[in-house]
Amino acid sequence: MNRFTVPLENAEEFEALWLNRDSRLHEMDGFVEFNMLKGPESDGHRLYASHTVWRDEDAFRAWTRSDQFRAAHANAGETRKLHAGAPQFEAFHSIQTKTAKD
């Protein structure tokens, strides 16, 4: 997961960037799901999180070393102006999963 703090005046452009980008995640073995999450607004900023689910940590690590990762992040420096500071990476390991069927 990466957390982004986005000034409100950049929120629309930030969302459009994510909604229209080609992440190439679907090309990766072990990719399960991606969610772009829109969080609360506070002090002139909105919190966002990009949340990706992988089959296992090895699949995630392979993604970070792949040509697809490099291509998906090739223009990251140009869009950095849309958010305050660097995105904050956070990794979690699931200890329990429940679905609607559970």
mmCIF file of N, CA, C and O in Angstrom, residues 6-100:
data_model
loop_
_atom_site.group_PDB
_atom_site.id
_atom_site.type_symbol
_atom_site.label_atom_id
_atom_site.label_comp_id
_atom_site.label_asym_id
_atom_site.label_seq_id
_atom_site.Cartn_x
_atom_site.Cartn_y
_atom_site.Cartn_z
ATOM 1 N N VAL A 6 -2.721 14.575 -0.740
ATOM 2 C CA VAL A 6 -2.922 15.380 -1.941
ATOM 3 C C VAL A 6 -3.628 16.688 -1.585
ATOM 4 O O VAL A 6 -4.717 16.658 -1.005
ATOM 5 N N PRO A 7 -3.019 17.834 -1.948
ATOM 6 C CA PRO A 7 -3.721 19.106 -1.752
ATOM 7 C C PRO A 7 -5.055 19.077 -2.508
ATOM 8 O O PRO A 7 -5.135 18.535 -3.622
ATOM 9 N N LEU A 8 -6.095 19.631 -1.908
ATOM 10 C CA LEU A 8 -7.432 19.564 -2.510
ATOM 11 C C LEU A 8 -7.469 20.103 -3.930
ATOM 12 O O LEU A 8 -8.190 19.571 -4.775
ATOM 13 N N GLU A 9 -6.660 21.119 -4.225
ATOM 14 C CA GLU A 9 -6.671 21.689 -5.576
ATOM 15 C C GLU A 9 -6.089 20.721 -6.613
ATOM 16 O O GLU A 9 -6.307 20.899 -7.812
ATOM 17 N N ASN A 10 -5.410 19.674 -6.175
ATOM 18 C CA ASN A 10 -4.841 18.683 -7.096
ATOM 19 C C ASN A 10 -5.622 17.371 -7.116
ATOM 20 O O ASN A 10 -5.282 16.465 -7.880
ATOM 21 N N ALA A 11 -6.638 17.256 -6.285
ATOM 22 C CA ALA A 11 -7.338 15.979 -6.121
ATOM 23 C C ALA A 11 -7.951 15.481 -7.431
ATOM 24 O O ALA A 11 -7.817 14.300 -7.763
ATOM 25 N N GLU A 12 -8.589 16.343 -8.183
ATOM 26 C CA GLU A 12 -9.238 15.918 -9.425
ATOM 27 C C GLU A 12 -8.201 15.399 -10.426
ATOM 28 O O GLU A 12 -8.386 14.342 -11.036
ATOM 29 N N GLU A 13 -7.099 16.105 -10.579
ATOM 30 C CA GLU A 13 -6.047 15.679 -11.502
ATOM 31 C C GLU A 13 -5.380 14.386 -11.016
ATOM 32 O O GLU A 13 -5.052 13.499 -11.810
ATOM 33 N N PHE A 14 -5.174 14.279 -9.713
ATOM 34 C CA PHE A 14 -4.581 13.070 -9.132
ATOM 35 C C PHE A 14 -5.464 11.855 -9.420
ATOM 36 O O PHE A 14 -4.978 10.808 -9.845
ATOM 37 N N GLU A 15 -6.772 12.002 -9.201
ATOM 38 C CA GLU A 15 -7.693 10.898 -9.462
ATOM 39 C C GLU A 15 -7.698 10.527 -10.940
ATOM 40 O O GLU A 15 -7.672 9.346 -11.291
ATOM 41 N N ALA A 16 -7.722 11.518 -11.812
ATOM 42 C CA ALA A 16 -7.722 11.253 -13.257
ATOM 43 C C ALA A 16 -6.458 10.499 -13.669
ATOM 44 O O ALA A 16 -6.515 9.579 -14.496
ATOM 45 N N LEU A 17 -5.331 10.879 -13.080
ATOM 46 C CA LEU A 17 -4.072 10.198 -13.371
ATOM 47 C C LEU A 17 -4.194 8.702 -13.058
ATOM 48 O O LEU A 17 -3.847 7.851 -13.882
ATOM 49 N N TRP A 18 -4.710 8.368 -11.894
ATOM 50 C CA TRP A 18 -4.828 6.968 -11.497
ATOM 51 C C TRP A 18 -5.898 6.231 -12.278
ATOM 52 O O TRP A 18 -5.728 5.063 -12.623
ATOM 53 N N LEU A 19 -7.002 6.897 -12.555
ATOM 54 C CA LEU A 19 -8.100 6.234 -13.264
ATOM 55 C C LEU A 19 -7.753 5.937 -14.721
ATOM 56 O O LEU A 19 -8.338 5.035 -15.325
ATOM 57 N N ASN A 20 -6.797 6.661 -15.273
ATOM 58 C CA ASN A 20 -6.463 6.514 -16.687
ATOM 59 C C ASN A 20 -5.102 5.873 -16.947
ATOM 60 O O ASN A 20 -4.706 5.737 -18.103
ATOM 61 N N ARG A 21 -4.379 5.477 -15.915
ATOM 62 C CA ARG A 21 -3.040 4.930 -16.140
ATOM 63 C C ARG A 21 -3.082 3.443 -16.448
ATOM 64 O O ARG A 21 -3.994 2.729 -16.028
ATOM 65 N N ASP A 22 -2.079 3.000 -17.185
ATOM 66 C CA ASP A 22 -1.921 1.573 -17.494
ATOM 67 C C ASP A 22 -0.892 1.010 -16.539
ATOM 68 O O ASP A 22 0.307 1.179 -16.730
ATOM 69 N N SER A 23 -1.347 0.364 -15.485
ATOM 70 C CA SER A 23 -0.440 -0.130 -14.451
ATOM 71 C C SER A 23 0.323 -1.374 -14.889
ATOM 72 O O SER A 23 1.360 -1.686 -14.327
ATOM 73 N N ARG A 24 -0.224 -2.132 -15.826
ATOM 74 C CA ARG A 24 0.349 -3.390 -16.315
ATOM 75 C C ARG A 24 0.378 -4.477 -15.243
ATOM 76 O O ARG A 24 1.012 -5.508 -15.417
ATOM 77 N N LEU A 25 -0.309 -4.236 -14.127
ATOM 78 C CA LEU A 25 -0.367 -5.244 -13.064
ATOM 79 C C LEU A 25 -0.942 -6.563 -13.572
ATOM 80 O O LEU A 25 -0.489 -7.639 -13.176
ATOM 81 N N HIS A 26 -1.950 -6.469 -14.443
ATOM 82 C CA HIS A 26 -2.626 -7.665 -14.941
ATOM 83 C C HIS A 26 -1.680 -8.610 -15.695
ATOM 84 O O HIS A 26 -1.996 -9.773 -15.884
ATOM 85 N N GLU A 27 -0.517 -8.121 -16.082
ATOM 86 C CA GLU A 27 0.458 -8.945 -16.795
ATOM 87 C C GLU A 27 1.307 -9.798 -15.850
ATOM 88 O O GLU A 27 2.052 -10.663 -16.294
ATOM 89 N N MET A 28 1.198 -9.552 -14.562
ATOM 90 C CA MET A 28 2.089 -10.191 -13.587
ATOM 91 C C MET A 28 1.475 -11.428 -12.950
ATOM 92 O O MET A 28 0.331 -11.404 -12.490
ATOM 93 N N ASP A 29 2.268 -12.495 -12.912
ATOM 94 C CA ASP A 29 1.871 -13.706 -12.208
ATOM 95 C C ASP A 29 1.780 -13.388 -10.719
ATOM 96 O O ASP A 29 2.680 -12.764 -10.160
ATOM 97 N N GLY A 30 0.707 -13.777 -10.094
ATOM 98 C CA GLY A 30 0.537 -13.555 -8.663
ATOM 99 C C GLY A 30 -0.229 -12.300 -8.313
ATOM 100 O O GLY A 30 -0.555 -12.082 -7.147
ATOM 101 N N PHE A 31 -0.543 -11.459 -9.309
ATOM 102 C CA PHE A 31 -1.359 -10.268 -9.041
ATOM 103 C C PHE A 31 -2.792 -10.710 -8.773
ATOM 104 O O PHE A 31 -3.358 -11.510 -9.497
ATOM 105 N N VAL A 32 -3.393 -10.186 -7.694
ATOM 106 C CA VAL A 32 -4.753 -10.553 -7.318
ATOM 107 C C VAL A 32 -5.712 -9.386 -7.525
ATOM 108 O O VAL A 32 -6.742 -9.527 -8.191
ATOM 109 N N GLU A 33 -5.383 -8.205 -6.976
ATOM 110 C CA GLU A 33 -6.359 -7.112 -6.968
ATOM 111 C C GLU A 33 -5.671 -5.781 -6.713
ATOM 112 O O GLU A 33 -4.679 -5.706 -5.990
ATOM 113 N N PHE A 34 -6.224 -4.733 -7.309
ATOM 114 C CA PHE A 34 -5.767 -3.369 -7.054
ATOM 115 C C PHE A 34 -6.968 -2.511 -6.694
ATOM 116 O O PHE A 34 -8.029 -2.621 -7.300
ATOM 117 N N ASN A 35 -6.782 -1.630 -5.692
ATOM 118 C CA ASN A 35 -7.800 -0.654 -5.313
ATOM 119 C C ASN A 35 -7.127 0.700 -5.116
ATOM 120 O O ASN A 35 -6.090 0.778 -4.450
ATOM 121 N N MET A 36 -7.721 1.742 -5.672
ATOM 122 C CA MET A 36 -7.284 3.103 -5.373
ATOM 123 C C MET A 36 -8.324 3.650 -4.405
ATOM 124 O O MET A 36 -9.504 3.758 -4.747
ATOM 125 N N LEU A 37 -7.895 3.951 -3.201
ATOM 126 C CA LEU A 37 -8.803 4.337 -2.132
ATOM 127 C C LEU A 37 -8.750 5.838 -1.875
ATOM 128 O O LEU A 37 -7.665 6.417 -1.792
ATOM 129 N N LYS A 38 -9.913 6.437 -1.747
ATOM 130 C CA LYS A 38 -10.042 7.866 -1.466
ATOM 131 C C LYS A 38 -10.428 8.011 -0.002
ATOM 132 O O LYS A 38 -11.457 7.495 0.430
ATOM 133 N N GLY A 39 -9.583 8.702 0.745
ATOM 134 C CA GLY A 39 -9.795 8.805 2.175
ATOM 135 C C GLY A 39 -10.330 10.156 2.599
ATOM 136 O O GLY A 39 -10.862 10.923 1.795
ATOM 137 N N PRO A 40 -10.158 10.470 3.869
ATOM 138 C CA PRO A 40 -10.726 11.694 4.430
ATOM 139 C C PRO A 40 -9.989 12.954 3.979
ATOM 140 O O PRO A 40 -8.827 12.917 3.572
ATOM 141 N N GLU A 41 -10.703 14.038 4.103
ATOM 142 C CA GLU A 41 -10.178 15.376 3.826
ATOM 143 C C GLU A 41 -9.874 16.039 5.162
ATOM 144 O O GLU A 41 -10.651 15.942 6.104
ATOM 145 N N SER A 42 -8.698 16.705 5.238
ATOM 146 C CA SER A 42 -8.304 17.387 6.464
ATOM 147 C C SER A 42 -7.273 18.453 6.142
ATOM 148 O O SER A 42 -6.326 18.196 5.384
ATOM 149 N N ASP A 43 -7.450 19.629 6.698
ATOM 150 C CA ASP A 43 -6.478 20.719 6.566
ATOM 151 C C ASP A 43 -6.071 20.990 5.122
ATOM 152 O O ASP A 43 -4.882 21.168 4.827
ATOM 153 N N GLY A 44 -7.031 20.995 4.213
ATOM 154 C CA GLY A 44 -6.751 21.326 2.819
ATOM 155 C C GLY A 44 -6.129 20.205 2.008
ATOM 156 O O GLY A 44 -5.654 20.428 0.895
ATOM 157 N N HIS A 45 -6.122 18.985 2.544
ATOM 158 C CA HIS A 45 -5.576 17.825 1.850
ATOM 159 C C HIS A 45 -6.582 16.674 1.885
ATOM 160 O O HIS A 45 -7.464 16.635 2.724
ATOM 161 N N ARG A 46 -6.392 15.749 0.961
ATOM 162 C CA ARG A 46 -7.165 14.510 0.976
ATOM 163 C C ARG A 46 -6.167 13.359 0.976
ATOM 164 O O ARG A 46 -5.155 13.405 0.289
ATOM 165 N N LEU A 47 -6.476 12.322 1.746
ATOM 166 C CA LEU A 47 -5.635 11.142 1.825
ATOM 167 C C LEU A 47 -6.103 10.127 0.784
ATOM 168 O O LEU A 47 -7.304 9.900 0.625
ATOM 169 N N TYR A 48 -5.160 9.530 0.056
ATOM 170 C CA TYR A 48 -5.428 8.451 -0.898
ATOM 171 C C TYR A 48 -4.488 7.293 -0.571
ATOM 172 O O TYR A 48 -3.408 7.504 -0.023
ATOM 173 N N ALA A 49 -4.892 6.095 -0.946
ATOM 174 C CA ALA A 49 -4.012 4.940 -0.805
ATOM 175 C C ALA A 49 -4.174 4.037 -2.022
ATOM 176 O O ALA A 49 -5.296 3.735 -2.433
ATOM 177 N N SER A 50 -3.049 3.653 -2.605
ATOM 178 C CA SER A 50 -3.075 2.626 -3.652
ATOM 179 C C SER A 50 -2.826 1.302 -2.941
ATOM 180 O O SER A 50 -1.840 1.136 -2.231
ATOM 181 N N HIS A 51 -3.746 0.366 -3.108
ATOM 182 C CA HIS A 51 -3.717 -0.892 -2.358
ATOM 183 C C HIS A 51 -3.700 -2.056 -3.340
ATOM 184 O O HIS A 51 -4.619 -2.208 -4.143
ATOM 185 N N THR A 52 -2.649 -2.845 -3.297
ATOM 186 C CA THR A 52 -2.501 -3.977 -4.203
ATOM 187 C C THR A 52 -2.411 -5.261 -3.398
ATOM 188 O O THR A 52 -1.738 -5.315 -2.371
ATOM 189 N N VAL A 53 -3.091 -6.282 -3.875
ATOM 190 C CA VAL A 53 -3.066 -7.594 -3.231
ATOM 191 C C VAL A 53 -2.330 -8.558 -4.159
ATOM 192 O O VAL A 53 -2.602 -8.606 -5.365
ATOM 193 N N TRP A 54 -1.396 -9.294 -3.573
ATOM 194 C CA TRP A 54 -0.593 -10.274 -4.308
ATOM 195 C C TRP A 54 -0.785 -11.657 -3.698
ATOM 196 O O TRP A 54 -1.085 -11.786 -2.516
ATOM 197 N N ARG A 55 -0.565 -12.673 -4.494
ATOM 198 C CA ARG A 55 -0.666 -14.054 -4.025
ATOM 199 C C ARG A 55 0.284 -14.287 -2.850
ATOM 200 O O ARG A 55 -0.065 -14.931 -1.870
ATOM 201 N N ASP A 56 1.494 -13.725 -2.953
ATOM 202 C CA ASP A 56 2.487 -13.876 -1.893
ATOM 203 C C ASP A 56 3.560 -12.803 -2.057
ATOM 204 O O ASP A 56 3.555 -12.053 -3.038
ATOM 205 N N GLU A 57 4.454 -12.730 -1.106
ATOM 206 C CA GLU A 57 5.497 -11.701 -1.134
ATOM 207 C C GLU A 57 6.440 -11.878 -2.318
ATOM 208 O O GLU A 57 6.902 -10.896 -2.899
ATOM 209 N N ASP A 58 6.717 -13.103 -2.717
ATOM 210 C CA ASP A 58 7.591 -13.334 -3.871
ATOM 211 C C ASP A 58 7.005 -12.733 -5.147
ATOM 212 O O ASP A 58 7.729 -12.162 -5.963
ATOM 213 N N ALA A 59 5.686 -12.849 -5.324
ATOM 214 C CA ALA A 59 5.033 -12.264 -6.498
ATOM 215 C C ALA A 59 5.153 -10.748 -6.461
ATOM 216 O O ALA A 59 5.416 -10.103 -7.493
ATOM 217 N N PHE A 60 4.975 -10.151 -5.283
ATOM 218 C CA PHE A 60 5.134 -8.701 -5.149
ATOM 219 C C PHE A 60 6.567 -8.290 -5.468
ATOM 220 O O PHE A 60 6.803 -7.338 -6.216
ATOM 221 N N ARG A 61 7.540 -8.988 -4.924
ATOM 222 C CA ARG A 61 8.958 -8.654 -5.173
ATOM 223 C C ARG A 61 9.288 -8.767 -6.658
ATOM 224 O O ARG A 61 10.030 -7.950 -7.200
ATOM 225 N N ALA A 62 8.744 -9.771 -7.331
ATOM 226 C CA ALA A 62 8.959 -9.922 -8.777
ATOM 227 C C ALA A 62 8.406 -8.712 -9.527
ATOM 228 O O ALA A 62 9.019 -8.220 -10.482
ATOM 229 N N TRP A 63 7.246 -8.217 -9.093
ATOM 230 C CA TRP A 63 6.662 -7.020 -9.704
ATOM 231 C C TRP A 63 7.603 -5.821 -9.582
ATOM 232 O O TRP A 63 7.821 -5.088 -10.538
ATOM 233 N N THR A 64 8.199 -5.639 -8.416
ATOM 234 C CA THR A 64 9.059 -4.467 -8.198
ATOM 235 C C THR A 64 10.346 -4.524 -9.016
ATOM 236 O O THR A 64 11.005 -3.501 -9.193
ATOM 237 N N ARG A 65 10.700 -5.705 -9.536
ATOM 238 C CA ARG A 65 11.901 -5.853 -10.360
ATOM 239 C C ARG A 65 11.580 -6.016 -11.842
ATOM 240 O O ARG A 65 12.480 -6.230 -12.652
ATOM 241 N N SER A 66 10.319 -5.894 -12.208
ATOM 242 C CA SER A 66 9.885 -6.210 -13.571
ATOM 243 C C SER A 66 9.935 -5.015 -14.521
ATOM 244 O O SER A 66 9.941 -3.855 -14.109
ATOM 245 N N ASP A 67 9.948 -5.328 -15.814
ATOM 246 C CA ASP A 67 9.828 -4.297 -16.850
ATOM 247 C C ASP A 67 8.476 -3.593 -16.734
ATOM 248 O O ASP A 67 8.365 -2.401 -16.991
ATOM 249 N N GLN A 68 7.442 -4.334 -16.342
ATOM 250 C CA GLN A 68 6.112 -3.750 -16.180
ATOM 251 C C GLN A 68 6.125 -2.677 -15.091
ATOM 252 O O GLN A 68 5.510 -1.626 -15.247
ATOM 253 N N PHE A 69 6.820 -2.928 -13.991
ATOM 254 C CA PHE A 69 6.929 -1.947 -12.914
ATOM 255 C C PHE A 69 7.629 -0.689 -13.417
ATOM 256 O O PHE A 69 7.164 0.427 -13.193
ATOM 257 N N ARG A 70 8.749 -0.872 -14.114
ATOM 258 C CA ARG A 70 9.487 0.285 -14.632
ATOM 259 C C ARG A 70 8.626 1.095 -15.596
ATOM 260 O O ARG A 70 8.610 2.319 -15.548
ATOM 261 N N ALA A 71 7.887 0.417 -16.461
ATOM 262 C CA ALA A 71 7.030 1.117 -17.419
ATOM 263 C C ALA A 71 5.901 1.861 -16.705
ATOM 264 O O ALA A 71 5.589 3.007 -17.046
ATOM 265 N N ALA A 72 5.297 1.227 -15.713
ATOM 266 C CA ALA A 72 4.173 1.839 -14.990
ATOM 267 C C ALA A 72 4.610 3.055 -14.186
ATOM 268 O O ALA A 72 3.811 3.953 -13.926
ATOM 269 N N HIS A 73 5.871 3.105 -13.772
ATOM 270 C CA HIS A 73 6.376 4.195 -12.947
ATOM 271 C C HIS A 73 7.300 5.149 -13.700
ATOM 272 O O HIS A 73 7.925 6.014 -13.089
ATOM 273 N N ALA A 74 7.357 5.016 -15.012
ATOM 274 C CA ALA A 74 8.298 5.806 -15.820
ATOM 275 C C ALA A 74 8.099 7.309 -15.671
ATOM 276 O O ALA A 74 9.057 8.068 -15.691
ATOM 277 N N ASN A 75 6.870 7.758 -15.498
ATOM 278 C CA ASN A 75 6.586 9.198 -15.413
ATOM 279 C C ASN A 75 6.290 9.663 -13.998
ATOM 280 O O ASN A 75 5.747 10.755 -13.806
ATOM 281 N N ALA A 76 6.637 8.877 -13.010
ATOM 282 C CA ALA A 76 6.306 9.211 -11.619
ATOM 283 C C ALA A 76 6.896 10.554 -11.195
ATOM 284 O O ALA A 76 6.265 11.296 -10.449
ATOM 285 N N GLY A 77 8.073 10.880 -11.664
ATOM 286 C CA GLY A 77 8.696 12.152 -11.294
ATOM 287 C C GLY A 77 7.916 13.362 -11.773
ATOM 288 O O GLY A 77 7.880 14.395 -11.106
ATOM 289 N N GLU A 78 7.253 13.222 -12.907
ATOM 290 C CA GLU A 78 6.474 14.327 -13.476
ATOM 291 C C GLU A 78 5.187 14.582 -12.700
ATOM 292 O O GLU A 78 4.674 15.689 -12.713
ATOM 293 N N THR A 79 4.661 13.576 -12.059
ATOM 294 C CA THR A 79 3.376 13.724 -11.355
ATOM 295 C C THR A 79 3.562 13.955 -9.863
ATOM 296 O O THR A 79 2.593 14.135 -9.145
ATOM 297 N N ARG A 80 4.792 13.971 -9.404
ATOM 298 C CA ARG A 80 5.079 14.161 -7.980
ATOM 299 C C ARG A 80 4.512 15.476 -7.466
ATOM 300 O O ARG A 80 4.186 15.609 -6.296
ATOM 301 N N LYS A 81 4.357 16.461 -8.333
ATOM 302 C CA LYS A 81 3.838 17.768 -7.928
ATOM 303 C C LYS A 81 2.387 17.691 -7.451
ATOM 304 O O LYS A 81 1.908 18.602 -6.795
ATOM 305 N N LEU A 82 1.704 16.605 -7.769
ATOM 306 C CA LEU A 82 0.291 16.476 -7.400
ATOM 307 C C LEU A 82 0.080 16.134 -5.934
ATOM 308 O O LEU A 82 -0.999 16.345 -5.399
ATOM 309 N N HIS A 83 1.091 15.576 -5.282
ATOM 310 C CA HIS A 83 0.929 15.195 -3.876
ATOM 311 C C HIS A 83 2.042 15.797 -3.027
ATOM 312 O O HIS A 83 3.097 16.160 -3.523
ATOM 313 N N ALA A 84 1.771 15.917 -1.746
ATOM 314 C CA ALA A 84 2.717 16.515 -0.806
ATOM 315 C C ALA A 84 3.692 15.451 -0.317
ATOM 316 O O ALA A 84 3.278 14.439 0.236
ATOM 317 N N GLY A 85 4.975 15.668 -0.536
ATOM 318 C CA GLY A 85 5.983 14.718 -0.087
ATOM 319 C C GLY A 85 5.962 13.431 -0.884
ATOM 320 O O GLY A 85 5.249 13.294 -1.870
ATOM 321 N N ALA A 86 6.746 12.488 -0.444
ATOM 322 C CA ALA A 86 6.815 11.187 -1.105
ATOM 323 C C ALA A 86 5.681 10.293 -0.616
ATOM 324 O O ALA A 86 5.244 10.417 0.526
ATOM 325 N N PRO A 87 5.197 9.390 -1.490
ATOM 326 C CA PRO A 87 4.199 8.435 -1.003
ATOM 327 C C PRO A 87 4.801 7.581 0.100
ATOM 328 O O PRO A 87 5.995 7.295 0.089
ATOM 329 N N GLN A 88 3.994 7.201 1.053
ATOM 330 C CA GLN A 88 4.461 6.378 2.167
ATOM 331 C C GLN A 88 4.087 4.931 1.902
ATOM 332 O O GLN A 88 2.911 4.575 1.867
ATOM 333 N N PHE A 89 5.103 4.082 1.703
ATOM 334 C CA PHE A 89 4.878 2.662 1.458
ATOM 335 C C PHE A 89 4.635 1.938 2.780
ATOM 336 O O PHE A 89 5.342 2.175 3.760
ATOM 337 N N GLU A 90 3.631 1.063 2.786
ATOM 338 C CA GLU A 90 3.323 0.243 3.948
ATOM 339 C C GLU A 90 3.000 -1.159 3.447
ATOM 340 O O GLU A 90 2.168 -1.320 2.567
ATOM 341 N N ALA A 91 3.672 -2.159 3.970
ATOM 342 C CA ALA A 91 3.415 -3.547 3.576
ATOM 343 C C ALA A 91 2.746 -4.286 4.728
ATOM 344 O O ALA A 91 3.148 -4.146 5.879
ATOM 345 N N PHE A 92 1.733 -5.049 4.396
ATOM 346 C CA PHE A 92 1.010 -5.843 5.381
ATOM 347 C C PHE A 92 0.907 -7.275 4.886
ATOM 348 O O PHE A 92 0.799 -7.516 3.683
ATOM 349 N N HIS A 93 0.902 -8.221 5.798
ATOM 350 C CA HIS A 93 0.648 -9.618 5.491
ATOM 351 C C HIS A 93 -0.696 -9.969 6.112
ATOM 352 O O HIS A 93 -0.923 -9.721 7.297
ATOM 353 N N SER A 94 -1.574 -10.520 5.304
ATOM 354 C CA SER A 94 -2.899 -10.877 5.788
ATOM 355 C C SER A 94 -2.815 -12.055 6.748
ATOM 356 O O SER A 94 -2.155 -13.055 6.468
ATOM 357 N N ILE A 95 -3.470 -11.931 7.877
ATOM 358 C CA ILE A 95 -3.545 -13.046 8.809
ATOM 359 C C ILE A 95 -4.947 -13.671 8.807
ATOM 360 O O ILE A 95 -5.156 -14.721 9.390
ATOM 361 N N GLN A 96 -5.893 -12.971 8.150
ATOM 362 C CA GLN A 96 -7.245 -13.521 8.035
ATOM 363 C C GLN A 96 -7.945 -12.830 6.880
ATOM 364 O O GLN A 96 -7.809 -11.627 6.691
ATOM 365 N N THR A 97 -8.712 -13.590 6.104
ATOM 366 C CA THR A 97 -9.522 -13.056 5.024
ATOM 367 C C THR A 97 -10.929 -13.606 5.168
ATOM 368 O O THR A 97 -11.099 -14.808 5.382
ATOM 369 N N LYS A 98 -11.912 -12.740 5.086
ATOM 370 C CA LYS A 98 -13.318 -13.161 5.099
ATOM 371 C C LYS A 98 -13.980 -12.588 3.865
ATOM 372 O O LYS A 98 -13.667 -11.503 3.433
ATOM 373 N N THR A 99 -14.902 -13.349 3.309
ATOM 374 C CA THR A 99 -15.664 -12.900 2.163
ATOM 375 C C THR A 99 -17.152 -12.922 2.525
ATOM 376 O O THR A 99 -17.527 -13.398 3.592
ATOM 377 N N ALA A 100 -17.971 -12.463 1.600
ATOM 378 C CA ALA A 100 -19.405 -12.455 1.840
ATOM 379 C C ALA A 100 -19.941 -13.862 2.071
ATOM 380 O O ALA A 100 -20.962 -14.049 2.729
#
